[in-house]
Coordinates of N, CA and C in Angstrom, one line a residue:
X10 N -98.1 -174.5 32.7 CA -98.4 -173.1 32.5 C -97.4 -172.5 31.4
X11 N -95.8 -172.7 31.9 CA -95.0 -172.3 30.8 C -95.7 -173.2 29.2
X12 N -95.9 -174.6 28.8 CA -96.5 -175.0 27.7 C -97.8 -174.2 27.5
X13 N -98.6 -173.8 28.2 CA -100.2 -172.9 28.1 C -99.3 -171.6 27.5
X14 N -98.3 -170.9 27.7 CA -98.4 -169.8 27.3 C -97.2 -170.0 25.6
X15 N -96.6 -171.5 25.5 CA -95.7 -171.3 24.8 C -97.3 -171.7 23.8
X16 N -98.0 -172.1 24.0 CA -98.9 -172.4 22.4 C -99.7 -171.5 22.7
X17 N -99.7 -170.4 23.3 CA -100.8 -169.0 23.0 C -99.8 -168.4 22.1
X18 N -98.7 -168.2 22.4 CA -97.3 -167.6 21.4 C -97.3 -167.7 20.1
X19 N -97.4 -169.3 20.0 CA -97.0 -170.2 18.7 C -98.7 -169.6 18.1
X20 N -100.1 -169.7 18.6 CA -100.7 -169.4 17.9 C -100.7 -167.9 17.5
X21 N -100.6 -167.3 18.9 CA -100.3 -165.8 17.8 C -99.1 -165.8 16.6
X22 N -98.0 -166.5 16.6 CA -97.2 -166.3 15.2 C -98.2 -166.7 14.4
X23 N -98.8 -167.4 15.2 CA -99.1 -168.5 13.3 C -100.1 -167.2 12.9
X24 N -101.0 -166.8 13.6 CA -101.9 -165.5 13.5 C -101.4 -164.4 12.5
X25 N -100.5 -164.1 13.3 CA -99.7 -163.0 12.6 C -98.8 -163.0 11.4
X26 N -98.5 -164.3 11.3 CA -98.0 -164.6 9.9 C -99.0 -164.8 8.8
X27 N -99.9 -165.2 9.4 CA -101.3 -165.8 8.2 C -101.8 -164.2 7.8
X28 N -101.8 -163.3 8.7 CA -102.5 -162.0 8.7 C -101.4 -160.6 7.9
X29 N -100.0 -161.0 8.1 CA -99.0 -160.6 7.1 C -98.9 -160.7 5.6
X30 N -99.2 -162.3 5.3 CA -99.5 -163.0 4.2 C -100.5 -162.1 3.4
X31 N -101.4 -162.1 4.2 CA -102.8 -160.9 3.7 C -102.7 -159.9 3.4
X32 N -101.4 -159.2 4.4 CA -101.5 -157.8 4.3 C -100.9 -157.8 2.6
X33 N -99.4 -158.8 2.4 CA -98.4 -158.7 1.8 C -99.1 -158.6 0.0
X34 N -100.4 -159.5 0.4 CA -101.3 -160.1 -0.9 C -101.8 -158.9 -1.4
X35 N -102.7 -158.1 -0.1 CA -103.2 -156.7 -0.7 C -102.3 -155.7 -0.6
X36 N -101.1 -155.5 -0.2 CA -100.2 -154.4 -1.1 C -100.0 -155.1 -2.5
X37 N -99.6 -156.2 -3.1 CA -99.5 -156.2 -4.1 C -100.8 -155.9 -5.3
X38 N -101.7 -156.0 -4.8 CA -102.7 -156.2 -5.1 C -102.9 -154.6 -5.4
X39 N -102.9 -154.2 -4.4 CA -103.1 -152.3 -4.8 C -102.1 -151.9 -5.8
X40 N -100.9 -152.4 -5.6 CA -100.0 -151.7 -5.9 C -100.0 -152.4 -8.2
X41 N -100.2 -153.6 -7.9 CA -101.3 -153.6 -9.6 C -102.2 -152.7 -9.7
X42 N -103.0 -152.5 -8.9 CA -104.2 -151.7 -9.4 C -103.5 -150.0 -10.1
X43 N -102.6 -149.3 -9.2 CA -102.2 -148.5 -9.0 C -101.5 -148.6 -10.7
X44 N -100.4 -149.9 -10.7 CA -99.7 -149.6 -12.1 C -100.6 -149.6 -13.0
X45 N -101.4 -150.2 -13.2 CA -102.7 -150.2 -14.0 C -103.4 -148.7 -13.8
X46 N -103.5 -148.5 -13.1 CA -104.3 -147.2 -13.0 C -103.6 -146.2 -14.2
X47 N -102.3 -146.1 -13.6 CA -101.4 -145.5 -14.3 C -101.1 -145.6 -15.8
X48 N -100.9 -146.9 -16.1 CA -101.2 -147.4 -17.5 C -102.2 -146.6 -18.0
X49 N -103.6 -146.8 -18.1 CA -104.3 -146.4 -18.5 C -104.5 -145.2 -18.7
X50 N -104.2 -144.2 -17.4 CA -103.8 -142.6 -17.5 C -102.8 -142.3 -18.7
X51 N -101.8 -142.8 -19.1 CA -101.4 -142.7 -20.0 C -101.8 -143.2 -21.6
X52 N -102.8 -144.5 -21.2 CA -103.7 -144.3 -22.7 C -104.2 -143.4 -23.2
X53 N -105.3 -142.7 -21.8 CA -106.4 -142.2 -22.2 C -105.4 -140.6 -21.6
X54 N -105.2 -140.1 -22.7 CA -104.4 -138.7 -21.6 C -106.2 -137.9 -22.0
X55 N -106.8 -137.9 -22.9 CA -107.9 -137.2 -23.3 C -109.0 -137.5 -22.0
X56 N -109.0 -138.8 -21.8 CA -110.3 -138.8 -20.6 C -108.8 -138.2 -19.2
X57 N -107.4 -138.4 -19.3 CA -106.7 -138.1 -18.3 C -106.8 -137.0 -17.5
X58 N -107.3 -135.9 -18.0 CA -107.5 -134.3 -17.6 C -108.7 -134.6 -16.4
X59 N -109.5 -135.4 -17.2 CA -111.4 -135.3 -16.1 C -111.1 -136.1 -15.1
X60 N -109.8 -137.2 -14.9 CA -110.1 -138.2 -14.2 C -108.6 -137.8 -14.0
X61 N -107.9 -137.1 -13.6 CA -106.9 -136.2 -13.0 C -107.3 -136.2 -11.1
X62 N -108.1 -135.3 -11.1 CA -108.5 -135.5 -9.8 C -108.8 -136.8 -9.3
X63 N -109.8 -137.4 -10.1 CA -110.3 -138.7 -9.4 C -109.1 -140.0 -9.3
X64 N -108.3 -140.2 -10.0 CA -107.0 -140.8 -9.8 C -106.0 -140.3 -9.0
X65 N -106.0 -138.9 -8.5 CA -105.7 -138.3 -7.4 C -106.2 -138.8 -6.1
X66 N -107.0 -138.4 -5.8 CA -107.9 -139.0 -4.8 C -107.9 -140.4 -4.9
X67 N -107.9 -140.9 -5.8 CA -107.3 -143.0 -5.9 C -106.2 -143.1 -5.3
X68 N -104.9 -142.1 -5.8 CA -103.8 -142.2 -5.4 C -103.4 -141.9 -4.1
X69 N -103.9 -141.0 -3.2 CA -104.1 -140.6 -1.9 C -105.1 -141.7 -1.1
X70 N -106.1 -142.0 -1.3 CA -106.3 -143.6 -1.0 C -105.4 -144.8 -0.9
X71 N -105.0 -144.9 -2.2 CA -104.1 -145.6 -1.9 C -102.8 -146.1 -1.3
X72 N -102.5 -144.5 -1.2 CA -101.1 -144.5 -0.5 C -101.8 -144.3 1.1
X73 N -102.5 -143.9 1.3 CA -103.5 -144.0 2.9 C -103.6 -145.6 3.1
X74 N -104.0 -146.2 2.7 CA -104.2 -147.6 3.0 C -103.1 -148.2 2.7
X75 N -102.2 -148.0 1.8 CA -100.9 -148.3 1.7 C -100.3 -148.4 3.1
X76 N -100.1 -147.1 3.4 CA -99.2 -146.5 4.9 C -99.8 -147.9 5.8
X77 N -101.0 -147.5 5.8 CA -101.7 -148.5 7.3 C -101.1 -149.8 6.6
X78 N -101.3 -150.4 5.8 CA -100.9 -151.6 5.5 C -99.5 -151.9 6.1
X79 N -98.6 -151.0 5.7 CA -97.2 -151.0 5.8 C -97.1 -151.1 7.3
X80 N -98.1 -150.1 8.7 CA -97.9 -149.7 9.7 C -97.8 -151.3 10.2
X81 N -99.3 -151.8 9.7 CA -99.7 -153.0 10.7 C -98.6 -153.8 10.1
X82 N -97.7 -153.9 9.2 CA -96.9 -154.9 8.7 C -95.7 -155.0 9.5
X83 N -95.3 -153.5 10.2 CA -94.7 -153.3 10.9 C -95.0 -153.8 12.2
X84 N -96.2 -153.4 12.5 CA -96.4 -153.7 14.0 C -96.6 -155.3 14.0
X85 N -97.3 -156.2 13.4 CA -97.1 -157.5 13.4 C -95.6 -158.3 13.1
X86 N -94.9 -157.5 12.8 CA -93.6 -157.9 12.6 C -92.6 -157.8 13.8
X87 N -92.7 -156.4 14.8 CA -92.6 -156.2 16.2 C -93.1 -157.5 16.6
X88 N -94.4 -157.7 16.8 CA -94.7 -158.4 17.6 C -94.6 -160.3 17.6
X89 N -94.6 -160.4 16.1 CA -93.6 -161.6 16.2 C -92.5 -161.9 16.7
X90 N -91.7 -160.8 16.3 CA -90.2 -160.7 16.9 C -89.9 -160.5 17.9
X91 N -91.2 -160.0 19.0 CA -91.3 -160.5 20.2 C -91.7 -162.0 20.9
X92 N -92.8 -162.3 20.2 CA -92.9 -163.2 20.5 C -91.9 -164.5 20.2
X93 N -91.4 -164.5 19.2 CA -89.5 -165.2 18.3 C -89.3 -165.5 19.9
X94 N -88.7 -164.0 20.2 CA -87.6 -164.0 21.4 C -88.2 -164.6 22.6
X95 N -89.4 -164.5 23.0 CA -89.9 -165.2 24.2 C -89.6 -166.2 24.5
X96 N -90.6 -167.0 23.3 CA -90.6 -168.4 22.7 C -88.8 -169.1 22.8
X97 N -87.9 -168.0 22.6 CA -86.5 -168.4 22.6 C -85.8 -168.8 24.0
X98 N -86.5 -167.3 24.8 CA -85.7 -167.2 26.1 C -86.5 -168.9 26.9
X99 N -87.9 -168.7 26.8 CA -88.6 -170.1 27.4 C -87.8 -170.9 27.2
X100 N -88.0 -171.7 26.1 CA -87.0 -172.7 25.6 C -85.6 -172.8 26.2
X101 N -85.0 -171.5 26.1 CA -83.5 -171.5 26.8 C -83.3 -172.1 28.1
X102 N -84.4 -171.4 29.4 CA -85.3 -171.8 30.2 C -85.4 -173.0 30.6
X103 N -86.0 -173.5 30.0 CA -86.5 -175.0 29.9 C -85.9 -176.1 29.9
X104 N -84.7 -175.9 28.4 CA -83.7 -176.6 28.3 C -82.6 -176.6 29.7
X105 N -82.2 -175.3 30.1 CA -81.9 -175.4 31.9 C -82.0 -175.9 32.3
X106 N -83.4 -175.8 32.6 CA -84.2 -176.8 33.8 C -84.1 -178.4 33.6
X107 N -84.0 -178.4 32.1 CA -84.1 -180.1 32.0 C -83.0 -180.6 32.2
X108 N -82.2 -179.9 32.0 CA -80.2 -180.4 32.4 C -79.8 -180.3 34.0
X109 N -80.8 -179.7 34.8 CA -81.0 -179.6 35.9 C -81.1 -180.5 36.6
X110 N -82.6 -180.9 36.4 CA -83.4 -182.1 36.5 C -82.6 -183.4 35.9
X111 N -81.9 -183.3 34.4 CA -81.1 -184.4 34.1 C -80.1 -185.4 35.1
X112 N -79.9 -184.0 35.7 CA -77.9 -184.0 36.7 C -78.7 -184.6 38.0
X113 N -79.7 -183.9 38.3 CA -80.0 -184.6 39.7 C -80.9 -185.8 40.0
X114 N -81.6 -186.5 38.4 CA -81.8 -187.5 38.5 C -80.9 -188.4 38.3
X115 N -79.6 -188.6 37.6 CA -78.5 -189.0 37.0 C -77.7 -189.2 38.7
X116 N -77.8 -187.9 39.7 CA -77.2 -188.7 40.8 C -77.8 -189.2 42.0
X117 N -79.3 -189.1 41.7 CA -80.0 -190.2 42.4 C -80.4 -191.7 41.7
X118 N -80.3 -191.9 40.6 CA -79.6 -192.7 40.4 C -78.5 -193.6 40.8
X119 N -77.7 -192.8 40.6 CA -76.2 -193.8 41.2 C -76.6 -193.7 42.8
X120 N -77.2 -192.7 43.7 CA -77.0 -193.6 45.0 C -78.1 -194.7 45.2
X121 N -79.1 -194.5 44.2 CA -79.6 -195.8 44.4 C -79.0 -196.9 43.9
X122 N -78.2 -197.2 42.7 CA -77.5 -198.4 42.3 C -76.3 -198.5 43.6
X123 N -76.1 -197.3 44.1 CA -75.3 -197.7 45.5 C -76.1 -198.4 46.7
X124 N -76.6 -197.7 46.9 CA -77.7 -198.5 48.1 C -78.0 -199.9 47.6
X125 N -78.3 -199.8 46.3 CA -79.0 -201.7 46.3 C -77.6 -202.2 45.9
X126 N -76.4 -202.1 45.3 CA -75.2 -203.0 45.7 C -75.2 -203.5 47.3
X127 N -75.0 -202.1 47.6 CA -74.5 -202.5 49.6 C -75.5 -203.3 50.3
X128 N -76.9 -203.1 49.7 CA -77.5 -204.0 50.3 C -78.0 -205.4 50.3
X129 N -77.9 -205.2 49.0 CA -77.8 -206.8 47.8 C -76.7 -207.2 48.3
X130 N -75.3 -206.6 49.0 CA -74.2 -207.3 49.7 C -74.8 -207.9 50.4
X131 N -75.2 -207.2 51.5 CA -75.8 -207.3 53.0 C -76.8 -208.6 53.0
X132 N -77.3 -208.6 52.1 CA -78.4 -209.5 51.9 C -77.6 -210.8 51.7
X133 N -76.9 -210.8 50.7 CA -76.2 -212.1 50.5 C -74.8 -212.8 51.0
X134 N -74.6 -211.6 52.1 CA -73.8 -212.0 53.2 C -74.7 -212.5 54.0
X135 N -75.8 -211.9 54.5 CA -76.7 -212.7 55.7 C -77.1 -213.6 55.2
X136 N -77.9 -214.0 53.9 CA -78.0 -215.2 53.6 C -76.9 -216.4 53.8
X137 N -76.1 -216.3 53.7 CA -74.2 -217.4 53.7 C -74.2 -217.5 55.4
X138 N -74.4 -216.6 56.2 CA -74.4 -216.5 57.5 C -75.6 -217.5 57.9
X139 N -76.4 -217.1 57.2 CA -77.9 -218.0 57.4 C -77.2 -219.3 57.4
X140 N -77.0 -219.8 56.2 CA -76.9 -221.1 55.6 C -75.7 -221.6 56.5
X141 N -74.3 -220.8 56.7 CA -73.7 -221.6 57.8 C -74.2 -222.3 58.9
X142 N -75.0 -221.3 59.7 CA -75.4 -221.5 61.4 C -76.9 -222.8 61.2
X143 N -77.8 -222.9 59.8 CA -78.5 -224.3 59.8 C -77.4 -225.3 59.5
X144 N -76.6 -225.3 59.1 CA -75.3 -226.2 58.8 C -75.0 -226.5 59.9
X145 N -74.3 -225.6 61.3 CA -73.9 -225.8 62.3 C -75.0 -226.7 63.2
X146 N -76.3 -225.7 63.0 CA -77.5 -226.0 63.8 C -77.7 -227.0 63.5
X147 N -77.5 -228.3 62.0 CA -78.1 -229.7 61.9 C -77.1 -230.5 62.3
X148 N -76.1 -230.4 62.4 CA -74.9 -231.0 62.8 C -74.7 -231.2 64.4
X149 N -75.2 -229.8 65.3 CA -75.5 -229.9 66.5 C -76.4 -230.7 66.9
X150 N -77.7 -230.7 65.9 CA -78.8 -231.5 66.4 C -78.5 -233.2 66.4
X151 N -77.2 -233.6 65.3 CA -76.9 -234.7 65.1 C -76.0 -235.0 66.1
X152 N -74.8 -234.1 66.8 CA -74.3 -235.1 67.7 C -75.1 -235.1 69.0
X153 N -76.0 -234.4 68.9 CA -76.8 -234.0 70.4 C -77.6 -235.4 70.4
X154 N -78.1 -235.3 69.4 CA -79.0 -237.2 68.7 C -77.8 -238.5 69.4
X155 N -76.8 -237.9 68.5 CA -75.6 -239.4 69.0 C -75.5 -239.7 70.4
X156 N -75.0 -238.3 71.0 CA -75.0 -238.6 72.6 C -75.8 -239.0 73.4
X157 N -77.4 -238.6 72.8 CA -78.6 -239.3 73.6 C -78.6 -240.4 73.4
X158 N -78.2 -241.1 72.3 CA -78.1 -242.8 72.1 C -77.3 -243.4 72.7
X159 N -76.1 -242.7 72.9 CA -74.8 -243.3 73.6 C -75.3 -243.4 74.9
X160 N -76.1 -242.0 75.5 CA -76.5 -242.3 76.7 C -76.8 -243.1 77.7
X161 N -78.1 -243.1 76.2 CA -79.2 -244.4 76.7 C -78.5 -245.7 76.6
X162 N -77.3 -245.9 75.6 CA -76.7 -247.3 75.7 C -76.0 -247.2 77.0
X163 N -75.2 -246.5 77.2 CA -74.7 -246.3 78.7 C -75.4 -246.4 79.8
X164 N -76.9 -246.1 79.7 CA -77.7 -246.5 80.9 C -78.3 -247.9 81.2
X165 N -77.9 -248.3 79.9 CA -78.5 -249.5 79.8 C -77.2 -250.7 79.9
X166 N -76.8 -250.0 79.3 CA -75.3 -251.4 80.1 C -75.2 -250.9 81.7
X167 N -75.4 -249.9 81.9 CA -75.1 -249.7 83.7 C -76.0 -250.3 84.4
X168 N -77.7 -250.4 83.8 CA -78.4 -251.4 84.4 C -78.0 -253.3 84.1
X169 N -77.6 -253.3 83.1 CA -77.3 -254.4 83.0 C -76.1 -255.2 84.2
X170 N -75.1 -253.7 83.9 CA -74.2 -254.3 85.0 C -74.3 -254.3 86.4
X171 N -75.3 -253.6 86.6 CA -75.9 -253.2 87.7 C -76.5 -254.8 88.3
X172 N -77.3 -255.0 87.9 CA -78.1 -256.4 87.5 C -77.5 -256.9 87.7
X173 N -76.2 -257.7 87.0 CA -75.5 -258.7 86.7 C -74.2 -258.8 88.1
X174 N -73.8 -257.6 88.8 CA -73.2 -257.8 89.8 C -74.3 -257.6 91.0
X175 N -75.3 -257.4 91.0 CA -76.4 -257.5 92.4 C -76.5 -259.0 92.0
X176 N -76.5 -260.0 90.7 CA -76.7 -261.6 91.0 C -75.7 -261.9 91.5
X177 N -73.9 -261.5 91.1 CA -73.4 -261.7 91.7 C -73.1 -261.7 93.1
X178 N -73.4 -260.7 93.2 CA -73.4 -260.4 95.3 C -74.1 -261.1 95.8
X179 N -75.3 -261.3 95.0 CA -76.3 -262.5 96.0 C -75.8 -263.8 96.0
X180 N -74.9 -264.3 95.0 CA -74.2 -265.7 94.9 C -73.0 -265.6 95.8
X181 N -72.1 -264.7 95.9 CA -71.0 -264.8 96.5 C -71.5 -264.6 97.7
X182 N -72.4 -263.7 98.0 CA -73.3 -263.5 99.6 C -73.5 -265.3 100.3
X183 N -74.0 -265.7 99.5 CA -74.7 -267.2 99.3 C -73.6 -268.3 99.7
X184 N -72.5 -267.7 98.7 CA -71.7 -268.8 98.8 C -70.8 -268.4 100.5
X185 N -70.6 -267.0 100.9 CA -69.9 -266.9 102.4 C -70.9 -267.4 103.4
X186 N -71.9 -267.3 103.3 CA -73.1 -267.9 104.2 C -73.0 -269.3 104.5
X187 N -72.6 -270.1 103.3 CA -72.5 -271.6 103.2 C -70.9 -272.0 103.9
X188 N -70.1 -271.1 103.1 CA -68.7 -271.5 103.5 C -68.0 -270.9 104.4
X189 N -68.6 -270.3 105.4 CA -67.6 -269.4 106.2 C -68.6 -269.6 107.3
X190 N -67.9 -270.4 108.4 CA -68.7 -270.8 109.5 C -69.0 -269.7 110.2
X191 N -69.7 -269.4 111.1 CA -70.3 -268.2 112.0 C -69.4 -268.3 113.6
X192 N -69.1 -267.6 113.3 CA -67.9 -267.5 114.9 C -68.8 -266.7 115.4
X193 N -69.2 -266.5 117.1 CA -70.0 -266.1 117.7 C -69.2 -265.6 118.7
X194 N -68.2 -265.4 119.2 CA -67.4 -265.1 120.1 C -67.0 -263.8 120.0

């Protein structure tokens, strides 16, 4: 809205300048006519007497449209000079607002380069935390692996020796049976 009304402004200066220009063209323009007028009144002083009046009435003409020329030169000059200052205060305005808007994008900014530091920490602290506890976790799974082998070797020598002294029991059984007479008394 404020830019809708700063180029209705800018076009009325340009308006009122182009239309100044004009006015400025035809005061000069009269105001030759007039010196010429005059010139010639003094050529001709013989036709000057009959055309006395009628260069009168030119002259009252022209100072009549003169005045108006002059009025509206005035009043389009008012109103540029209003419009100058509008156009000035906007801008003044504006520029505020942007230094406004500057400062408080400027420190949302920095809390977002805060926030993604602390959390780009956060992040690459839990990552390290990650990476430790699979470290821990493969290493657990590795002696957990060892001890189930040890286990199973352990179960397997205990059957063995299990085994190996039930032959024995049965031989030494064998051999008291054979060698140790039976007392019945």
């Amino acid at each position: 809205m404020k830019d809708q009304s700063l180029r209705k402004l800018q076009q009325e200066m340009d308006s009122l300048t182009f239309r100044n220009q004009q006015l400025a063209k035809r005061v000069e323009l009269l105001q030759d006519e007039l010196a010429l007028s005059e010139t010639r009144g003094k050529k001709n002083k013989k036709s000057a007497e009959s055309s006395a009046q009628l260069s009168q009435e030119q002259k009252s003409v022209f100072n009549e449209d003169l005045q108006k020329k002059i009025e509206e030169n005035e009043r389009l000059h008012i109103l540029f000079f209003e419009a100058d200052e509008q156009h000035k205060r906007l801008e003044a305005e504006l520029r505020t607002r942007l230094e406004v808007l500057e400062t408080d994008a400027a420190q949302h900014q920095a809390v977002v380069d805060s926030l993604t530091r602390k959390y780009t920490d956060t992040i690459e602290k839990l990552q390290n935390d990650k990476a430790k506890l699979e470290i821990k976790s493969q290493t657990l799974e590795r002696e957990a692996k060892d001890c189930r082998l040890r286990t199973e070797e352990c179960q397997q020598q205990l059957k063995n020796l299990q085994a190996a002294l039930g032959s024995r029991l049965e031989e030494s059984l064998c051999i008291i049976n054979e060698k140790v007479p039976f007392n019945d008394t």
